[in-house]
Coordinates of C-alpha atoms in Angstrom, one line a residue:
Chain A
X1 CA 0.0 0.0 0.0
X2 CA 1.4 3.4 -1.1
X3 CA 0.4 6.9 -0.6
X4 CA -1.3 6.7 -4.0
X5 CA -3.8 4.1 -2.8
X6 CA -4.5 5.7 0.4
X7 CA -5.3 9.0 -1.1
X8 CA -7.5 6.6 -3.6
X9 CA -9.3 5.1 -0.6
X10 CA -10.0 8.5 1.0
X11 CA -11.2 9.7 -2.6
X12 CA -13.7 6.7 -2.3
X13 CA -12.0 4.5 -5.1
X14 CA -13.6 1.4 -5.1
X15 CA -11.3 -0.4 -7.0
X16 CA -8.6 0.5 -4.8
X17 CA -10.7 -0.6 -2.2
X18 CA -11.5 -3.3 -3.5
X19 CA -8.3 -4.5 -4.4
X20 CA -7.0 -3.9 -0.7
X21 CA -9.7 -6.0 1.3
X22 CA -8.4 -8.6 -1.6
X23 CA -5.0 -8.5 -0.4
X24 CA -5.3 -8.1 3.5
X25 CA -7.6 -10.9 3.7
X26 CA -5.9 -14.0 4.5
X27 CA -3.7 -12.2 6.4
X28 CA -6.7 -10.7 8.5
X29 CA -8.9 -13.9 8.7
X30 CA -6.0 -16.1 9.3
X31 CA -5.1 -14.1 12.6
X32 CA -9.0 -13.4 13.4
X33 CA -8.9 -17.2 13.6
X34 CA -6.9 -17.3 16.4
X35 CA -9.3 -15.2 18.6
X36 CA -12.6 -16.9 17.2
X37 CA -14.1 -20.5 18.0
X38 CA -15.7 -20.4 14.3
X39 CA -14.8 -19.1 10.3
X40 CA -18.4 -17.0 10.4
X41 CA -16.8 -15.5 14.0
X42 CA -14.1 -14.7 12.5
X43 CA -15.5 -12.8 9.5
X44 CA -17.5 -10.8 11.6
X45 CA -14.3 -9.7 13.3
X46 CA -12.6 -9.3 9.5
X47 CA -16.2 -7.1 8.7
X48 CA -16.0 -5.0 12.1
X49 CA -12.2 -4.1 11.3
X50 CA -13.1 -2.6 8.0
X51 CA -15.9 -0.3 9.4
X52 CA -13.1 0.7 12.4
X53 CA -10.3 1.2 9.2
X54 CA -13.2 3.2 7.7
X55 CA -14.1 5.3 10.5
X56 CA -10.6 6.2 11.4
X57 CA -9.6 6.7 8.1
X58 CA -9.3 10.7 8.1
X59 CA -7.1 10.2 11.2
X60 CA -4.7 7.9 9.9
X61 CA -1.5 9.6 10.0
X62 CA 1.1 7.4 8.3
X63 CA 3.2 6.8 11.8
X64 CA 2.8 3.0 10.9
X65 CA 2.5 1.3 7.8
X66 CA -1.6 0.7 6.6
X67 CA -1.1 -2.5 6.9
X68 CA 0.4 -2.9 10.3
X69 CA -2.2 -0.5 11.3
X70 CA -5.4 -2.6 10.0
X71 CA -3.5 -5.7 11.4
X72 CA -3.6 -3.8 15.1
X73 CA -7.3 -2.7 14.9
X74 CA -8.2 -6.5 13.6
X75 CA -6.2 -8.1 16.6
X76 CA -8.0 -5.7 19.1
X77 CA -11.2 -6.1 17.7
X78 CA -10.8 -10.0 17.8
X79 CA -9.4 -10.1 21.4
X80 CA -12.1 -8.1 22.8
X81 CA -14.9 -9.9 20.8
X82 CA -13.3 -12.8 22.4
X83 CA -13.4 -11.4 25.7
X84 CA -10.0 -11.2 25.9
X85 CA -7.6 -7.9 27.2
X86 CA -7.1 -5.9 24.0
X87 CA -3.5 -5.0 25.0
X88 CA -0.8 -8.0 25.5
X89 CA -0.3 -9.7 28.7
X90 CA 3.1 -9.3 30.1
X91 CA 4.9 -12.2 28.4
X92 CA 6.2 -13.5 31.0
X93 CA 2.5 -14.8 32.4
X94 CA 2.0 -16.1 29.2
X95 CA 4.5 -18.8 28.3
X96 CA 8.0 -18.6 29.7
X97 CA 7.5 -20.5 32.5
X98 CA 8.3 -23.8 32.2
X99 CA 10.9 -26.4 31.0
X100 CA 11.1 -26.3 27.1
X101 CA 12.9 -28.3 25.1
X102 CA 12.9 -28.2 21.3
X103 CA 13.7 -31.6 20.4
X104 CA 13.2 -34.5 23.5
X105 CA 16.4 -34.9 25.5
X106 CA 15.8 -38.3 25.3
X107 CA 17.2 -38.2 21.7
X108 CA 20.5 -37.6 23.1
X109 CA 23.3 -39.3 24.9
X110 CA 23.3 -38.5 28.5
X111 CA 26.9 -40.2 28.8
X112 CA 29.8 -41.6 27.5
X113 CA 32.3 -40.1 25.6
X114 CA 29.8 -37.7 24.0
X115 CA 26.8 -36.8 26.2
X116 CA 24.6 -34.1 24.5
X117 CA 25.0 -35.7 21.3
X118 CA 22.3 -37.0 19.2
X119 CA 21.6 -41.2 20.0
X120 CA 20.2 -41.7 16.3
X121 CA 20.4 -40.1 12.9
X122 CA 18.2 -37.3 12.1
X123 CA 15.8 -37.9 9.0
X124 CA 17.3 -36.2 6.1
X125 CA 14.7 -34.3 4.8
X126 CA 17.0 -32.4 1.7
X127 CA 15.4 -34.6 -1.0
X128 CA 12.1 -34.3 0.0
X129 CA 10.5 -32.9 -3.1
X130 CA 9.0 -29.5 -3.5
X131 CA 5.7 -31.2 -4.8
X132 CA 5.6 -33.1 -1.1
X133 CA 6.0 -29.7 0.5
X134 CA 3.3 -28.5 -1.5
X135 CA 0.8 -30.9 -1.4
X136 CA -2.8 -30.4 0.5
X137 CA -2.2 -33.3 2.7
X138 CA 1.5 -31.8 4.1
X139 CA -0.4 -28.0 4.6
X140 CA -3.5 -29.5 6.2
X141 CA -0.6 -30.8 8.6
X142 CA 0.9 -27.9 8.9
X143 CA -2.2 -25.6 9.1
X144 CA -3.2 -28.2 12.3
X145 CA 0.0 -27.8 13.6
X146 CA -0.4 -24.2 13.8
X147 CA -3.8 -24.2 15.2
X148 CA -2.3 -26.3 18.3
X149 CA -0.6 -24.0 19.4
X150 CA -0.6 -21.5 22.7
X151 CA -2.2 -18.3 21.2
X152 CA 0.8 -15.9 21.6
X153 CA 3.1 -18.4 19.8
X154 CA 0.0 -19.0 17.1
X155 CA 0.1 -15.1 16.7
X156 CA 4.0 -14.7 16.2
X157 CA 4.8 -17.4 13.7
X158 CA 1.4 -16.7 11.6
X159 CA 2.6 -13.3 11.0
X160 CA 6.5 -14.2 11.0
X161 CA 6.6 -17.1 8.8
X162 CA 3.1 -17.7 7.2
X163 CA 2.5 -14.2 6.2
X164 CA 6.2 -13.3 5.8
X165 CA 6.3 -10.1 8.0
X166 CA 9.5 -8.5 9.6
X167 CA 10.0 -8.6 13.5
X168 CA 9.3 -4.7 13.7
X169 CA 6.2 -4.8 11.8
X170 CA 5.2 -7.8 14.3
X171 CA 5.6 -5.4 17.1
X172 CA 3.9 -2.7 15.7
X173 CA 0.7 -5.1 15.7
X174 CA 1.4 -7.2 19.0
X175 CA 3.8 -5.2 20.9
X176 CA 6.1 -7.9 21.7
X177 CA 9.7 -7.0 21.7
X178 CA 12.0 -8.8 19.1
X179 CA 13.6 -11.2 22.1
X180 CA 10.5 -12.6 23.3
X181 CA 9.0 -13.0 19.7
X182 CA 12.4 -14.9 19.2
X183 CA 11.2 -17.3 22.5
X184 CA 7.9 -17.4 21.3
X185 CA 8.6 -18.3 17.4
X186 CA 11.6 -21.1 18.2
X187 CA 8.6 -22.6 20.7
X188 CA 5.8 -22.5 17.5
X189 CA 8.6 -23.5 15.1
X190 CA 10.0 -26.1 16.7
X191 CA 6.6 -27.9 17.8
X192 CA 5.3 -27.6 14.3
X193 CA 8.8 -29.3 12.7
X194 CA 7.9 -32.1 15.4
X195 CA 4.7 -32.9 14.2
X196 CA 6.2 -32.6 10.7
X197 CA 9.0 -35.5 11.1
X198 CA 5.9 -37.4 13.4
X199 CA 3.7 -36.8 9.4
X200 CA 7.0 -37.9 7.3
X201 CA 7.7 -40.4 9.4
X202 CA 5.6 -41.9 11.7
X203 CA 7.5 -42.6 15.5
X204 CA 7.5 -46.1 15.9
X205 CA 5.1 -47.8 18.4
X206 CA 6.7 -50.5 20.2
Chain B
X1 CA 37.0 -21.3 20.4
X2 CA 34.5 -22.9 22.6
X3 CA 32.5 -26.0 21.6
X4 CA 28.3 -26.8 21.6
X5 CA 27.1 -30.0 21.9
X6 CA 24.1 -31.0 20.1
X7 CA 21.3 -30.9 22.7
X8 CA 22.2 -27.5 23.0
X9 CA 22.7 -26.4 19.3
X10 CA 18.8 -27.4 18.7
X11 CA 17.7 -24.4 21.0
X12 CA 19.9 -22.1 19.1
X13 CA 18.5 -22.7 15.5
X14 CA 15.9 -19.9 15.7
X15 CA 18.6 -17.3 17.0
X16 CA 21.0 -18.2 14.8
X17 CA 18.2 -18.0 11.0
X18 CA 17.6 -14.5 13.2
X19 CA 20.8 -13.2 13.3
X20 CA 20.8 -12.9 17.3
X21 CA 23.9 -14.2 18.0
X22 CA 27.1 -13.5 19.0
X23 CA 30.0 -14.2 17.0
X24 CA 31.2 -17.1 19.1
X25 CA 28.2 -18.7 19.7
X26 CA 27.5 -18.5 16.0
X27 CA 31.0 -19.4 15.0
X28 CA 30.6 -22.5 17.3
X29 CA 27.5 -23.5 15.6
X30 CA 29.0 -23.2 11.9
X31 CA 32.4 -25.1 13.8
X32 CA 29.9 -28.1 14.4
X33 CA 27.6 -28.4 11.4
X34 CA 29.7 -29.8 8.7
X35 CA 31.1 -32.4 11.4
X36 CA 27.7 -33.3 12.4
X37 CA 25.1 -35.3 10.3
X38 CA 22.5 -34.8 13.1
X39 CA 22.9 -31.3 13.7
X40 CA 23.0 -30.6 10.1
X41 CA 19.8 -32.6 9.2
X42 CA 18.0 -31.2 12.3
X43 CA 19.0 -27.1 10.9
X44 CA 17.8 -28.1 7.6
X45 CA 14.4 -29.9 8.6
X46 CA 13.9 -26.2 10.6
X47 CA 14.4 -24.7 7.1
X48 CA 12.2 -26.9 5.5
X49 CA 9.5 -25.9 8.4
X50 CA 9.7 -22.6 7.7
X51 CA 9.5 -22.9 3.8
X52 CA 6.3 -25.3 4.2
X53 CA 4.8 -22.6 6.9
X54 CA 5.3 -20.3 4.1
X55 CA 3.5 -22.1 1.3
X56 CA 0.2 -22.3 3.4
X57 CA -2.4 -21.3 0.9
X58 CA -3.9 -18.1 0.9
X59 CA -7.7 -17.7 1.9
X60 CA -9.8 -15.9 -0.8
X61 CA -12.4 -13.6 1.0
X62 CA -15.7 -15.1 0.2
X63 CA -17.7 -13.2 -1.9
X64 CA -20.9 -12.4 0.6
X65 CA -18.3 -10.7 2.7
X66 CA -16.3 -8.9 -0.1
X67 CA -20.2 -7.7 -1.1
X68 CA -21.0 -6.6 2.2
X69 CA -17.7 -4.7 2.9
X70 CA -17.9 -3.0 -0.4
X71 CA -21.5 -1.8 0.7
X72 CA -20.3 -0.5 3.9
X73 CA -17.5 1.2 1.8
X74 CA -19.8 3.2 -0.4
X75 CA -21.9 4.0 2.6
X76 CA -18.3 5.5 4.2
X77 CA -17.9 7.4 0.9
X78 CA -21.4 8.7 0.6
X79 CA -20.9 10.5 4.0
X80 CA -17.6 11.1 4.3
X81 CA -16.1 12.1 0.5
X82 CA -16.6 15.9 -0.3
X83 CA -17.0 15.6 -4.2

């Protein structure tokens, strides 16, 4: 979104309108998902962001990007819909506490002449083919593994790694500082790799 | 230089793809990769992770919704746009 388009949209240029509720939607619906038990909640949240972008419109003043600023009004709109505190918890009562280890530490030697090491091989996953990765049955896995997870982290890596945004643009809409989104993405990434391997190769039941 | 072991090296992957580390934690880590089959299977299956997460497919707005939010757009415009 440039300065052309928002001039456009305060002209009332309905293509340009158009063609920006186009673009922002997945973005918006994916992360109005997180706050809603069902898709037709969630689009309610997606329609009551638009009339808030509308109504604030004249007041926008360019201090944030359009898009980071839609993204904020659609997160608060969401979490109080949902009931939930419209600004962040302190991280810290969220999801630090607690042991967390990325892969189990049972994979690894405890002793001997290398403890720390891994016991087993690691599945080589460099030849799995880019058709794999892109098939519906690998992203319904992935989506799932995604909607596991504790909101906050579910926020972060939606915005970080599904939609592709930068840790600053993050903050702008979640106000979490790039250390704890750090915390918070190695948590979401790392479970969702795990159920990944457990997809490509099923853990052995003995 | 100091060495990681592998137990430890999987917390770091995220820091590391982040550029959040400090040159000798970071020069440990590349130290250990190419000697490290595990390590260097484990990095890449984050990499792949992060691609797939990437590729999830985009969700089209259904078109009742795109209808209704381009009728509360003209009813913005109709009130708010000075011709």
């Amino acid at each position: 979104m440039t300065d052309v388009d928002l001039h456009a949209l305060r002209r009332g240029d309905e293509r340009a309108y158009r063609a920006m509720v186009k673009e922002y939607h997945s973005a918006l619906f994916r992360l109005a998902l997180i706050y809603s038990p069902s898709r037709a909640i969630a689009e309610e949240a997606v329609q009551e962001t638009w009339l808030a972008v509308l109504r604030g419109l004249e007041g926008f003043e360019g201090k944030s990007s359009l898009r980071t600023w839609i993204c904020r009004i659609l997160v608060n709109v969401a979490r109080r819909r949902a009931g939930l505190e419209s600004r962040t918890l302190p991280f810290s009562v969220l999801e630090t506490e607690g042991e967390f280890a990325a892969v189990s530490p049972d994979l690894f030697t405890r002793t001997g002449p290398w403890p720390g090491h891994w016991k087993a091989e690691t599945d080589d996953w460099s030849r799995l083919p880019e058709d794999k990765l892109l098939s519906r049955e690998l992203q319904d896995v992935v989506t799932d593994a995604v909607a596991q997870l504790p909101r906050t982290q579910r926020e972060v890596i939606t915005l970080r790694d599904i939609e592709g945004w930068s840790a600053a643009e993050v903050f702008e809409v979640l106000g979490i500082q790039d250390g704890n989104q750090r915390v918070l993405l190695h948590r979401a990434r790392s479970r969702v790799r795990q159920l990944l391997q457990d997809y490509l190769a099923p853990p052995v039941l003995n | 230089m100091k060495s990681i072991d592998c137990i430890d090296l999987v917390e770091l992957v995220t820091d590391a793809l982040e550029d959040a580390l400090d040159n000798e934690t970071l020069l440990s880590i590349l130290d250990h990769l190419p000697f490290c089959k595990g390590c260097d299977d484990y990095f890449n299956q984050v990499l792949v992770t992060v691609k797939a997460l990437s590729q999830q497919p985009a969700t089209t707005i259904p078109p009742r919704l795109e209808a209704s939010l381009m009728k509360l757009y003209r009813e913005w415009a109709e009130r708010s746009v000075v011709a």
